[in-house]
Short mmCIF file of C-alpha atoms in Angstrom, two decimals:
data_model
loop_
_atom_site.label_atom_id
_atom_site.label_comp_id
_atom_site.label_asym_id
_atom_site.label_seq_id
_atom_site.Cartn_x
_atom_site.Cartn_y
_atom_site.Cartn_z
CA MET O 269 116.22 108.82 121.03
CA ASN O 270 113.24 106.47 121.40
CA SER O 271 111.28 109.19 123.18
CA ILE O 272 111.92 111.57 120.27
CA VAL O 273 110.77 108.96 117.78
CA TRP O 274 107.57 108.16 119.66
CA GLY O 275 106.99 111.87 120.13
CA LEU O 276 106.79 112.24 116.36
CA MET O 277 103.66 110.11 116.31
CA VAL O 278 101.74 111.91 119.05
CA CYS O 279 100.67 115.05 117.18
CA PRO O 280 99.76 113.27 113.89
CA LEU O 281 97.74 110.67 115.81
CA ILE O 282 95.88 113.42 117.67
CA LEU O 283 95.11 115.09 114.35
CA LEU O 284 93.93 111.76 112.93
CA MET O 285 91.53 111.26 115.82
CA PHE O 286 90.48 114.90 115.58
CA GLY O 287 89.65 114.31 111.92
CA LEU O 288 87.27 111.51 112.90
CA LEU O 289 85.01 113.82 114.90
CA PRO O 290 81.35 113.49 113.89
CA SER O 291 80.22 116.16 111.41
CA ARG O 292 77.51 117.28 113.83
CA ILE O 293 80.08 118.21 116.48
CA ALA O 294 82.53 119.75 114.00
CA ASN O 295 79.89 121.97 112.37
CA SER O 296 78.46 123.13 115.70
CA HIS O 297 81.86 124.14 117.11
CA VAL O 298 83.50 125.63 114.02
CA ALA O 299 85.71 128.16 115.81
CA PHE O 300 87.07 125.53 118.21
CA VAL O 301 87.72 123.01 115.44
CA ARG O 302 89.46 125.61 113.30
CA ARG O 303 91.62 126.89 116.16
CA VAL O 304 92.69 123.44 117.32
CA SER O 305 93.51 122.37 113.77
CA VAL O 306 95.68 125.40 112.99
CA ILE O 307 97.51 125.29 116.34
CA ALA O 308 98.17 121.54 116.13
CA LEU O 309 99.48 121.85 112.58
CA GLY O 310 101.72 124.72 113.66
CA ILE O 311 103.16 122.62 116.49
CA LEU O 312 103.67 119.73 114.07
CA ALA O 313 105.53 122.01 111.64
CA ILE O 314 107.84 123.24 114.41
CA GLN O 315 108.44 119.67 115.53
CA ALA O 316 109.33 118.63 111.97
CA ALA O 317 111.74 121.55 111.60
CA LEU O 318 113.52 120.57 114.82
CA VAL O 319 113.77 116.95 113.68
CA LEU O 320 115.29 118.06 110.38
CA LEU O 321 117.80 120.21 112.27
CA LEU O 322 118.66 117.22 114.49
CA ILE O 323 119.24 114.97 111.47
CA VAL O 324 121.40 117.58 109.72
CA VAL O 325 123.53 118.31 112.80
CA THR O 326 124.01 114.76 114.07
CA GLY O 327 123.77 112.83 110.82
CA ARG O 328 121.91 110.08 112.67
CA THR O 329 118.92 108.03 111.56
CA LEU O 330 115.97 107.66 113.92
CA HIS O 331 114.56 104.17 113.54
CA LEU O 332 112.14 102.40 115.80
CA SER O 333 110.09 99.31 114.98
CA LEU O 334 107.72 97.20 117.02
CA SER O 335 109.25 94.12 115.41
CA SER O 336 112.27 94.59 117.66
CA VAL O 337 110.31 93.06 120.53
CA LYS O 338 108.51 90.28 118.67
CA PRO O 339 108.88 88.17 115.54
CA PRO O 340 108.38 90.28 112.40
CA THR O 341 104.91 90.31 110.91
CA PRO O 342 103.52 92.00 107.81
CA GLY O 343 101.73 94.39 110.14
CA ASP O 344 104.95 95.88 111.55
CA VAL O 345 104.57 99.48 112.68
CA GLY O 346 107.65 101.63 112.89
CA ILE O 347 109.20 104.98 112.14
CA LEU O 348 112.20 105.64 109.93
CA VAL O 349 113.46 109.23 110.00
CA ASP O 350 116.56 109.65 107.88
CA GLY O 351 117.53 112.53 105.60
CA ILE O 352 114.78 111.75 103.09
CA ALA O 353 112.00 111.45 105.69
CA ALA O 354 113.17 114.52 107.64
CA VAL O 355 113.14 116.75 104.55
CA MET O 356 109.72 115.53 103.41
CA PHE O 357 108.27 115.66 106.94
CA ALA O 358 109.31 119.31 107.27
CA LEU O 359 107.98 120.12 103.80
CA VAL O 360 104.57 118.47 104.29
CA THR O 361 103.93 119.99 107.70
CA PHE O 362 105.05 123.46 106.60
CA VAL O 363 102.80 123.46 103.52
CA GLY O 364 99.96 121.96 105.57
CA PHE O 365 100.20 124.70 108.20
CA ILE O 366 100.25 127.44 105.54
CA VAL O 367 97.22 125.90 103.82
CA ALA O 368 95.31 125.66 107.12
CA GLN O 369 96.15 129.26 108.01
CA PHE O 370 95.17 130.47 104.54
CA SER O 371 91.86 128.61 104.77
CA VAL O 372 90.79 130.58 107.85
CA ARG O 373 90.02 133.62 105.74
CA TYR O 374 89.32 131.78 102.48
CA LEU O 375 86.45 129.75 103.99
CA ASP O 376 85.18 132.42 106.35
CA GLY O 377 81.40 132.07 106.42
CA ASP O 378 81.33 128.68 104.71
CA PRO O 379 78.73 126.55 106.53
CA ARG O 380 80.82 123.39 106.02
CA GLN O 381 84.18 124.67 107.26
CA GLY O 382 84.00 122.54 110.40
CA ARG O 383 83.86 119.45 108.19
CA TYR O 384 86.60 120.93 106.01
CA TYR O 385 89.04 121.42 108.89
CA ARG O 386 88.57 117.98 110.36
CA TRP O 387 89.27 116.32 107.00
CA LEU O 388 92.16 118.69 106.36
CA SER O 389 93.70 117.70 109.69
CA PHE O 390 93.09 114.03 108.92
CA THR O 391 94.76 114.30 105.49
CA ILE O 392 97.85 116.22 106.63
CA ALA O 393 98.33 113.84 109.56
CA SER O 394 98.08 110.86 107.21
CA VAL O 395 100.69 112.31 104.84
CA SER O 396 102.99 113.08 107.79
CA LEU O 397 102.79 109.50 109.04
CA MET O 398 103.27 108.24 105.49
CA VAL O 399 106.59 110.03 104.91
CA ILE O 400 108.06 108.74 108.19
CA SER O 401 106.76 105.19 107.72
CA GLY O 402 109.29 102.49 108.48
CA SER O 403 107.83 99.80 106.21
CA LEU O 404 106.36 99.48 102.74
CA LEU O 405 103.08 98.12 104.11
CA GLN O 406 102.72 101.03 106.49
CA TYR O 407 103.57 103.49 103.69
CA CYS O 408 100.92 101.99 101.39
CA PHE O 409 98.33 101.90 104.17
CA MET O 410 98.88 105.55 105.09
CA TRP O 411 98.79 106.46 101.39
CA ALA O 412 95.37 104.80 101.14
CA ILE O 413 94.23 106.63 104.30
CA THR O 414 95.46 109.88 102.76
CA SER O 415 93.36 109.10 99.70
CA VAL O 416 90.28 108.77 101.92
CA GLY O 417 90.90 112.18 103.48
CA LEU O 418 91.55 113.79 100.10
CA HIS O 419 88.42 112.19 98.68
CA ASN O 420 86.30 113.89 101.32
CA LEU O 421 88.06 117.22 100.72
CA LEU O 422 87.38 116.94 97.00
CA LEU O 423 83.70 116.48 97.87
CA HIS O 424 83.54 119.68 99.92
CA TYR O 425 81.12 121.08 97.35
CA GLN O 426 79.38 117.77 96.85
CA ALA O 427 76.36 119.32 95.14
CA ARG O 428 78.51 120.03 92.08
CA PRO O 429 78.52 117.19 89.51
CA GLY O 430 82.07 118.06 88.44
CA ALA O 431 83.36 117.68 91.99
CA ARG O 432 81.71 114.29 92.39
CA ARG O 433 82.96 113.06 89.03
CA ALA O 434 86.55 114.14 89.72
CA ALA O 435 86.55 112.67 93.24
CA TRP O 436 85.29 109.27 92.12
CA THR O 437 87.62 109.20 89.11
CA LYS O 438 90.56 109.83 91.42
CA PHE O 439 89.27 107.18 93.81
CA ALA O 440 89.06 104.58 91.03
CA VAL O 441 92.53 105.39 89.62
CA SER O 442 94.11 105.32 93.09
CA ARG O 443 92.70 101.90 93.82
CA CYS O 444 94.37 100.57 90.67
CA GLY O 445 97.68 101.91 91.96
CA ASP O 446 97.03 100.38 95.38
CA ALA O 447 96.60 96.95 93.77
CA PHE O 448 100.12 97.05 92.30
CA LEU O 449 101.64 98.30 95.55
CA MET O 450 99.93 95.63 97.64
CA ALA O 451 101.25 92.98 95.26
CA ALA O 452 104.76 94.35 95.90
CA VAL O 453 104.11 94.16 99.66
CA ILE O 454 103.06 90.51 99.39
CA ILE O 455 106.14 89.54 97.35
CA MET O 456 108.43 91.41 99.73
CA PHE O 457 106.98 89.75 102.84
CA ARG O 458 107.02 86.28 101.32
CA THR O 459 110.69 86.77 100.40
CA LEU O 460 112.05 88.61 103.44
CA GLY O 461 109.49 87.91 106.15
CA THR O 462 109.14 91.66 106.75
CA THR O 463 108.21 94.81 104.87
CA GLU O 464 110.62 97.20 106.60
CA PHE O 465 112.52 99.61 104.37
CA ALA O 466 115.73 99.18 106.37
CA GLU O 467 115.63 95.40 105.99
CA LEU O 468 114.95 95.64 102.26
CA THR O 469 117.81 98.08 101.79
CA ALA O 470 120.24 95.90 103.73
CA ARG O 471 119.31 92.67 101.91
CA ALA O 472 118.54 93.96 98.42
CA ASN O 473 121.76 92.53 96.95
CA ASP O 474 120.97 89.08 98.36
CA LEU O 475 117.54 88.80 96.77
CA PRO O 476 117.02 86.86 93.53
CA ARG O 477 117.04 89.07 90.46
CA SER O 478 113.57 87.94 89.50
CA THR O 479 112.21 89.00 92.89
CA VAL O 480 113.94 92.39 92.75
CA SER O 481 112.63 92.94 89.23
CA ALA O 482 109.06 92.02 90.23
CA ILE O 483 109.11 94.40 93.21
CA ALA O 484 110.59 97.18 91.09
CA TRP O 485 107.99 96.75 88.33
CA LEU O 486 105.08 96.75 90.77
CA VAL O 487 106.35 99.74 92.71
CA MET O 488 107.02 101.68 89.51
CA LEU O 489 103.55 100.97 88.10
CA GLY O 490 101.79 101.76 91.37
CA ALA O 491 103.73 105.00 91.87
CA ALA O 492 103.22 106.09 88.24
CA ILE O 493 99.47 105.47 88.34
CA LYS O 494 98.95 107.30 91.62
CA SER O 495 101.23 110.22 90.63
CA ALA O 496 99.17 111.24 87.59
CA GLN O 497 101.43 109.84 84.87
CA PHE O 498 100.01 109.60 81.36
CA PRO O 499 97.42 108.22 80.70
CA PHE O 500 96.29 107.99 84.36
CA HIS O 501 96.38 111.77 84.82
CA VAL O 502 92.78 112.62 83.94
CA TRP O 503 91.55 113.07 87.50
CA LEU O 504 94.05 115.82 88.38
CA PRO O 505 92.97 118.61 85.96
CA ASN O 506 89.33 117.96 86.86
CA THR O 507 89.74 118.44 90.61
CA LEU O 508 89.19 122.18 90.34
CA GLU O 509 85.74 122.22 91.93
CA THR O 510 87.38 121.81 95.31
CA PRO O 511 88.48 124.83 97.43
CA THR O 512 91.76 126.34 96.23
CA PRO O 513 93.65 125.47 99.47
CA VAL O 514 92.85 121.80 98.85
CA SER O 515 94.32 122.10 95.35
CA ALA O 516 97.44 123.66 96.85
CA LEU O 517 97.81 120.81 99.34
CA MET O 518 97.16 118.13 96.73
CA HIS O 519 99.52 119.53 94.08
CA ALA O 520 102.21 120.54 96.54
CA GLY O 521 102.30 117.42 98.68
CA ILE O 522 100.09 114.41 98.07
CA VAL O 523 100.77 113.90 94.36
CA ASN O 524 104.53 113.72 95.08
CA ALA O 525 104.17 110.52 97.09
CA GLY O 526 104.92 108.30 94.10
CA GLY O 527 108.27 109.92 93.47
CA LEU O 528 109.09 109.77 97.17
CA LEU O 529 108.37 106.02 97.24
CA ILE O 530 110.71 105.41 94.29
CA VAL O 531 113.43 107.45 95.98
CA ARG O 532 112.86 105.51 99.21
CA LEU O 533 113.21 102.17 97.35
CA SER O 534 116.13 103.36 95.20
CA PRO O 535 118.40 100.47 96.34
CA VAL O 536 115.94 98.09 94.68
CA MET O 537 115.15 100.27 91.67
CA VAL O 538 118.80 100.60 90.59
CA MET O 539 119.00 96.82 90.33
CA ALA O 540 116.29 96.81 87.64
CA PRO O 541 117.61 98.98 84.76
CA VAL O 542 114.76 97.96 82.44
CA VAL O 543 112.27 99.36 84.94
CA LEU O 544 114.20 102.63 85.19
CA ASN O 545 114.37 102.98 81.41
CA THR O 546 110.64 102.40 81.21
CA LEU O 547 110.13 105.05 83.89
CA VAL O 548 112.18 107.54 81.84
CA ILE O 549 110.02 106.97 78.78
CA ILE O 550 106.75 107.19 80.75
CA GLY O 551 107.90 110.40 82.40
CA ALA O 552 109.04 111.94 79.10
CA ILE O 553 105.73 111.16 77.40
CA THR O 554 103.93 112.72 80.37
CA VAL O 555 106.10 115.85 80.09
CA LEU O 556 105.36 116.21 76.37
CA PHE O 557 101.62 115.69 76.74
CA ALA O 558 101.16 117.92 79.78
CA GLY O 559 103.55 120.61 78.52
CA LEU O 560 101.70 121.00 75.22
CA THR O 561 98.32 120.98 76.96
CA MET O 562 99.42 123.49 79.58
CA MET O 563 100.41 126.09 76.94
CA THR O 564 96.88 126.22 75.56
CA GLN O 565 94.83 126.55 78.76
CA SER O 566 93.05 129.81 79.53
CA SER O 567 92.02 128.80 83.06
CA VAL O 568 94.73 129.62 85.59
CA LYS O 569 94.02 126.65 87.86
CA ARG O 570 93.71 124.24 84.93
CA MET O 571 97.04 125.46 83.57
CA LEU O 572 98.61 124.89 86.99
CA ALA O 573 97.12 121.39 87.09
CA TYR O 574 98.74 120.42 83.78
CA SER O 575 101.94 122.07 84.98
CA THR O 576 101.90 119.69 87.95
CA ILE O 577 101.46 116.70 85.63
CA ALA O 578 104.44 117.85 83.56
CA GLN O 579 106.53 118.36 86.71
CA MET O 580 105.63 114.90 87.96
CA GLY O 581 106.71 113.51 84.59
CA PHE O 582 110.08 115.25 84.85
CA MET O 583 110.45 113.95 88.40
CA MET O 584 109.97 110.41 87.07
CA VAL O 585 112.55 111.08 84.35
CA GLN O 586 115.05 112.04 87.05
CA CYS O 587 114.26 108.90 89.04
CA GLY O 588 114.62 106.77 85.92
CA LEU O 589 118.04 108.27 85.24
CA GLY O 590 119.13 107.38 88.78
CA ALA O 591 119.33 111.02 89.91
CA PHE O 592 117.40 110.41 93.12
CA ALA O 593 118.80 113.39 95.04
CA ALA O 594 117.91 115.70 92.13
CA SER O 595 114.43 114.19 92.10
CA LEU O 596 113.99 114.88 95.81
CA LEU O 597 115.10 118.49 95.32
CA HIS O 598 112.59 118.74 92.47
CA ILE O 599 109.84 117.57 94.82
CA VAL O 600 110.75 120.22 97.40
CA ALA O 601 111.07 123.06 94.90
CA HIS O 602 107.92 122.15 93.00
CA SER O 603 105.89 121.78 96.19
CA LEU O 604 106.80 125.23 97.47
CA TYR O 605 106.26 126.84 94.07
CA LYS O 606 102.96 125.12 93.37
CA ALA O 607 101.53 125.83 96.83
CA HIS O 608 102.31 129.54 96.34
CA ALA O 609 100.94 129.49 92.77
CA PHE O 610 97.58 128.03 93.79
CA LEU O 611 97.16 130.18 96.88
CA ASN O 612 98.02 133.23 94.76
CA SER O 613 95.89 132.19 91.79
CA GLY O 614 93.17 134.69 92.70
CA ASN O 615 95.57 137.54 91.90
CA ALA O 616 96.57 136.11 88.51
CA PRO O 617 94.09 138.12 86.37
CA SER O 618 95.15 141.49 87.81
CA GLN O 619 98.84 140.60 87.59
CA SER O 620 98.42 139.46 83.98
CA PHE O 621 96.65 142.71 83.10
CA ALA O 622 99.44 144.73 84.72
CA ARG O 623 102.08 142.88 82.69
CA ARG O 624 100.16 143.40 79.44
CA THR O 625 99.77 147.11 80.19
CA LYS O 626 103.46 147.47 80.97
CA THR O 627 104.58 145.65 77.81
CA SER O 628 101.83 146.67 75.38
CA GLU O 629 104.22 147.03 72.46
CA ARG O 630 105.93 143.68 72.04
CA PRO O 631 108.80 143.53 69.51
CA SER O 632 108.62 141.01 66.70
CA LEU O 633 111.05 138.16 66.24
CA LYS O 634 112.99 140.10 63.60
CA GLN O 635 113.33 143.09 65.91
CA SER O 636 114.58 140.91 68.73
CA VAL O 637 117.32 139.12 66.79
CA GLY O 638 119.87 141.30 68.53
CA GLY O 639 118.42 140.37 71.89
CA LEU O 640 118.50 136.70 71.01
CA LEU O 641 122.16 136.95 69.97
CA PHE O 642 122.93 138.83 73.17
CA ILE O 643 121.33 136.23 75.42
CA VAL O 644 122.94 133.32 73.58
CA VAL O 645 126.45 134.77 73.62
CA THR O 646 126.38 135.91 77.25
CA THR O 647 124.58 133.03 78.91
CA VAL O 648 124.82 129.72 77.10
CA ALA O 649 128.50 129.22 77.88
CA ALA O 650 127.98 130.17 81.52
CA TYR O 651 124.93 127.96 82.01
CA LEU O 652 126.49 125.03 80.22
CA SER O 653 129.74 125.14 82.15
CA ILE O 654 128.06 125.64 85.55
CA SER O 655 125.40 122.97 85.09
CA MET O 656 127.75 120.39 83.64
CA LEU O 657 130.38 121.06 86.31
CA ILE O 658 128.07 120.70 89.29
CA PHE O 659 125.44 118.29 87.99
CA GLY O 660 127.54 115.80 86.18
CA HIS O 661 131.27 116.34 86.62
CA GLY O 662 131.35 114.91 83.14
CA SER O 663 129.59 111.60 83.61
CA SER O 664 130.33 110.82 87.26
CA LYS O 665 126.66 111.13 88.24
CA PRO O 666 123.82 109.18 86.60
CA GLY O 667 122.11 111.32 84.00
CA GLY O 668 124.41 114.21 84.87
CA LEU O 669 125.07 115.32 81.31
CA LEU O 670 121.44 115.01 80.25
CA LEU O 671 120.04 116.81 83.31
CA GLY O 672 122.70 119.48 82.99
CA GLY O 673 121.72 120.04 79.38
CA ILE O 674 118.02 120.30 80.32
CA LEU O 675 118.87 122.80 83.05
CA CYS O 676 120.91 124.84 80.60
CA LEU O 677 118.13 124.74 77.99
CA SER O 678 115.43 125.77 80.46
CA LEU O 679 117.45 128.73 81.71
CA VAL O 680 118.18 129.91 78.18
CA MET O 681 114.47 129.65 77.35
CA TRP O 682 113.66 131.70 80.43
CA GLY O 683 116.36 134.22 79.52
CA TRP O 684 114.77 134.58 76.08
CA HIS O 685 111.89 136.52 77.63
CA PHE O 686 114.37 139.09 78.90
CA SER O 687 116.31 139.21 75.66
CA ILE O 688 113.35 140.41 73.57
CA SER O 689 113.29 143.65 75.54
CA ARG O 690 114.85 146.68 73.86
CA ALA O 691 116.21 147.91 77.20
CA VAL O 692 119.78 146.83 77.85
CA SER O 693 119.13 147.03 81.61
CA THR O 694 116.37 144.44 81.32
CA ARG O 695 118.67 142.11 79.41
CA LEU O 696 121.37 142.49 82.05
CA VAL O 697 118.83 141.76 84.79
CA GLY O 698 117.86 138.62 82.90
CA VAL O 699 121.46 137.44 82.62
CA VAL O 700 122.27 138.14 86.27
CA GLY O 701 118.97 136.74 87.49
CA THR O 702 119.11 133.48 85.56
CA THR O 703 122.77 132.95 86.46
CA THR O 704 121.98 133.54 90.14
CA LEU O 705 119.01 131.17 89.90
CA CYS O 706 121.24 128.51 88.35
CA LEU O 707 123.84 128.83 91.10
CA LEU O 708 121.16 128.84 93.81
CA TYR O 709 119.55 125.70 92.43
CA LEU O 710 122.84 123.85 92.17
CA SER O 711 123.87 124.95 95.68
CA CYS O 712 120.58 123.61 97.04
CA TYR O 713 121.22 120.38 95.19
CA GLU O 714 124.61 119.95 96.83
CA MET O 715 123.20 120.70 100.29
CA LEU O 716 120.29 118.31 99.88
CA ALA O 717 122.54 115.60 98.51
CA THR O 718 124.66 115.97 101.64
CA VAL O 719 121.62 115.61 103.92
CA VAL O 720 120.32 112.45 102.20
CA THR O 721 123.71 110.90 101.42
CA THR O 722 123.22 108.05 103.92
CA ALA O 723 119.66 107.30 102.77
CA ILE O 724 120.25 107.17 99.01
CA PRO O 725 122.72 104.63 97.61
CA ALA O 726 125.80 105.94 95.85
CA VAL O 727 124.78 105.35 92.23
CA HIS O 728 127.67 105.86 89.84
CA ASP O 729 126.16 104.35 86.73
CA VAL O 730 122.72 103.40 85.51
CA ASP O 731 122.32 101.38 82.33
CA THR O 732 120.23 104.00 80.54
CA SER O 733 119.35 102.94 77.01
CA PHE O 734 119.89 105.07 73.93
CA LEU O 735 116.11 105.04 73.37
CA SER O 736 115.55 106.76 76.73
CA TYR O 737 118.03 109.52 75.90
CA ALA O 738 116.53 109.94 72.42
CA VAL O 739 112.99 110.23 73.80
CA VAL O 740 114.02 112.82 76.40
CA PHE O 741 115.92 114.92 73.84
CA ALA O 742 112.99 114.74 71.40
CA VAL O 743 110.47 115.74 74.08
CA PHE O 744 112.33 118.78 75.39
CA GLY O 745 113.38 119.85 71.91
CA SER O 746 109.77 119.71 70.71
CA LEU O 747 108.52 121.68 73.70
CA CYS O 748 111.15 124.38 73.16
CA ALA O 749 110.28 124.63 69.45
CA VAL O 750 106.56 125.03 70.20
CA ALA O 751 107.23 127.55 72.99
CA LEU O 752 109.44 129.69 70.70
CA THR O 753 106.82 129.58 67.96
CA ILE O 754 104.11 130.74 70.33
CA ASP O 755 106.31 133.40 71.92
CA SER O 756 107.45 134.84 68.59
CA GLY O 757 103.92 134.97 67.20
CA ARG O 758 105.09 133.73 63.80
CA HIS O 759 103.90 130.63 61.93
CA LEU O 760 101.15 130.06 64.49
CA HIS O 761 98.88 128.81 61.73
CA ARG O 762 101.14 125.78 61.37
CA ILE O 763 100.37 124.59 64.87
CA GLU O 764 96.71 125.61 64.99
CA GLY O 765 95.53 122.01 64.73
CA LEU O 766 97.89 120.97 67.50
CA ARG O 767 96.65 123.84 69.65
CA ILE O 768 93.02 122.78 69.30
CA HIS O 769 93.77 119.16 70.20
CA ALA O 770 95.96 120.22 73.14
CA LEU O 771 93.28 122.60 74.38
CA ASN O 772 91.00 119.59 74.75
CA GLY O 773 93.67 117.48 76.45
CA PHE O 774 93.97 115.32 73.33
CA TYR O 775 90.51 113.94 74.28
CA ILE O 776 91.90 111.53 76.90
CA ASP O 777 89.28 112.69 79.40
CA ALA O 778 86.50 112.05 76.90
CA CYS O 779 87.80 108.52 76.34
CA TYR O 780 87.73 107.88 80.10
CA ARG O 781 84.18 109.11 80.38
CA ARG O 782 83.06 106.89 77.52
CA VAL O 783 84.81 103.74 78.75
CA PHE O 784 84.20 104.11 82.48
CA ALA O 785 80.83 105.89 82.42
CA ALA O 786 79.25 103.10 84.44
CA TRP O 787 82.02 103.16 87.05
CA ILE O 788 82.30 106.89 87.70
CA ARG O 789 79.57 108.19 89.97
CA GLU O 790 78.06 111.54 89.12
#
């Protein structure tokens, strides 16, 4: 098994060294650099898929640390490949390979594509080593290295002022998150004498409550800041001056690292209920802000960026409720969807025109009352029973009832778009499709929960406050009300002021520019 573990580091390390090639060499041998990068990433993706298959079949955990042959030090280097790491390793390498392959044609003729591919290889290798890190220090270090690679990708078109501003804003925000995470590393090492995840998991119950609470607070703040939670989200919607494949990689993989870290440290997080409740509220506020802003955007990529912020907020809500397996599934599903959405964003205008042409005569709300009644009667009971049965079994899983209700509400909202059609066949397709989607999602949840069952603690109850539940209900209820108002086309004048403010991101970006003008390089 040791040979397998060490083998996992070979390809990422080669890609890291490959990413450090001088720009002069990379730009003068573009075809070679591009070919080596794509082939190496393909091999890495196959390797990750085989490791995931090994973990699923054997149920074993691959763990190797250099501290096994010497006294532990804060600089321990090791690999921990359990269900969580195997799933994320396969996801990151798969998305990275697709992005690299897509970039071959996307950047054809670009004079800087040699530089692009070496930094792309460097970034994907850093993320790969991050997700299989065996210690908190190593995880934070690789996250910082990933930030360096992403920073250079964001500056691919460095002559554009918007690209420079977004890159340096992200750099400044990420360093704030790094400060909190490094403080957690210091506390952990001073308490345990090591920063290994396995050691922290095994001895979490023996640590003083004050120490556990301090680590949980620092990890939560660092992860929230670096995962674009409100109000530290401003850099993400502005990173649109970078090539579209970089946006796909960033939104589909790198921005999820905060949620992954919280899932990885779930044995500590569940011992700090105040931290989890705070995380629920932060995530819910992020969902409300980003959801409202997303509905008003006319730019496809900017809309997708705010969609990512909202999805990251919901991921934090799931973590705060103690539903760590559901949060991990959310990361996987969102990554695959968002990578496809960005890579397909160039086709969005033509697809939108085709939909408008096909449905040029849209029925009013009064004309679609029958459709609304149809969708409610035929689907609500089914969605509610299925989601509650699988997700919560009543209240046996943390946040089961709340997450089941959100799932039910989202599917009904999606089914509403089918219900407004006059064609009965379209309504039936909507019912069958949404029901199938619900069952597929819940089946994937059960399978993923089985894979990560040894890596995530069995959480039967989290002390979630009434305030957290109230905030979540208020947020999703408000979003549904606004979405129905926009979709129906009635009473839009009542939300015109809200629309204008949301279109401008509630001026958070302007506040950042005013306050940090001297810090953000143009």
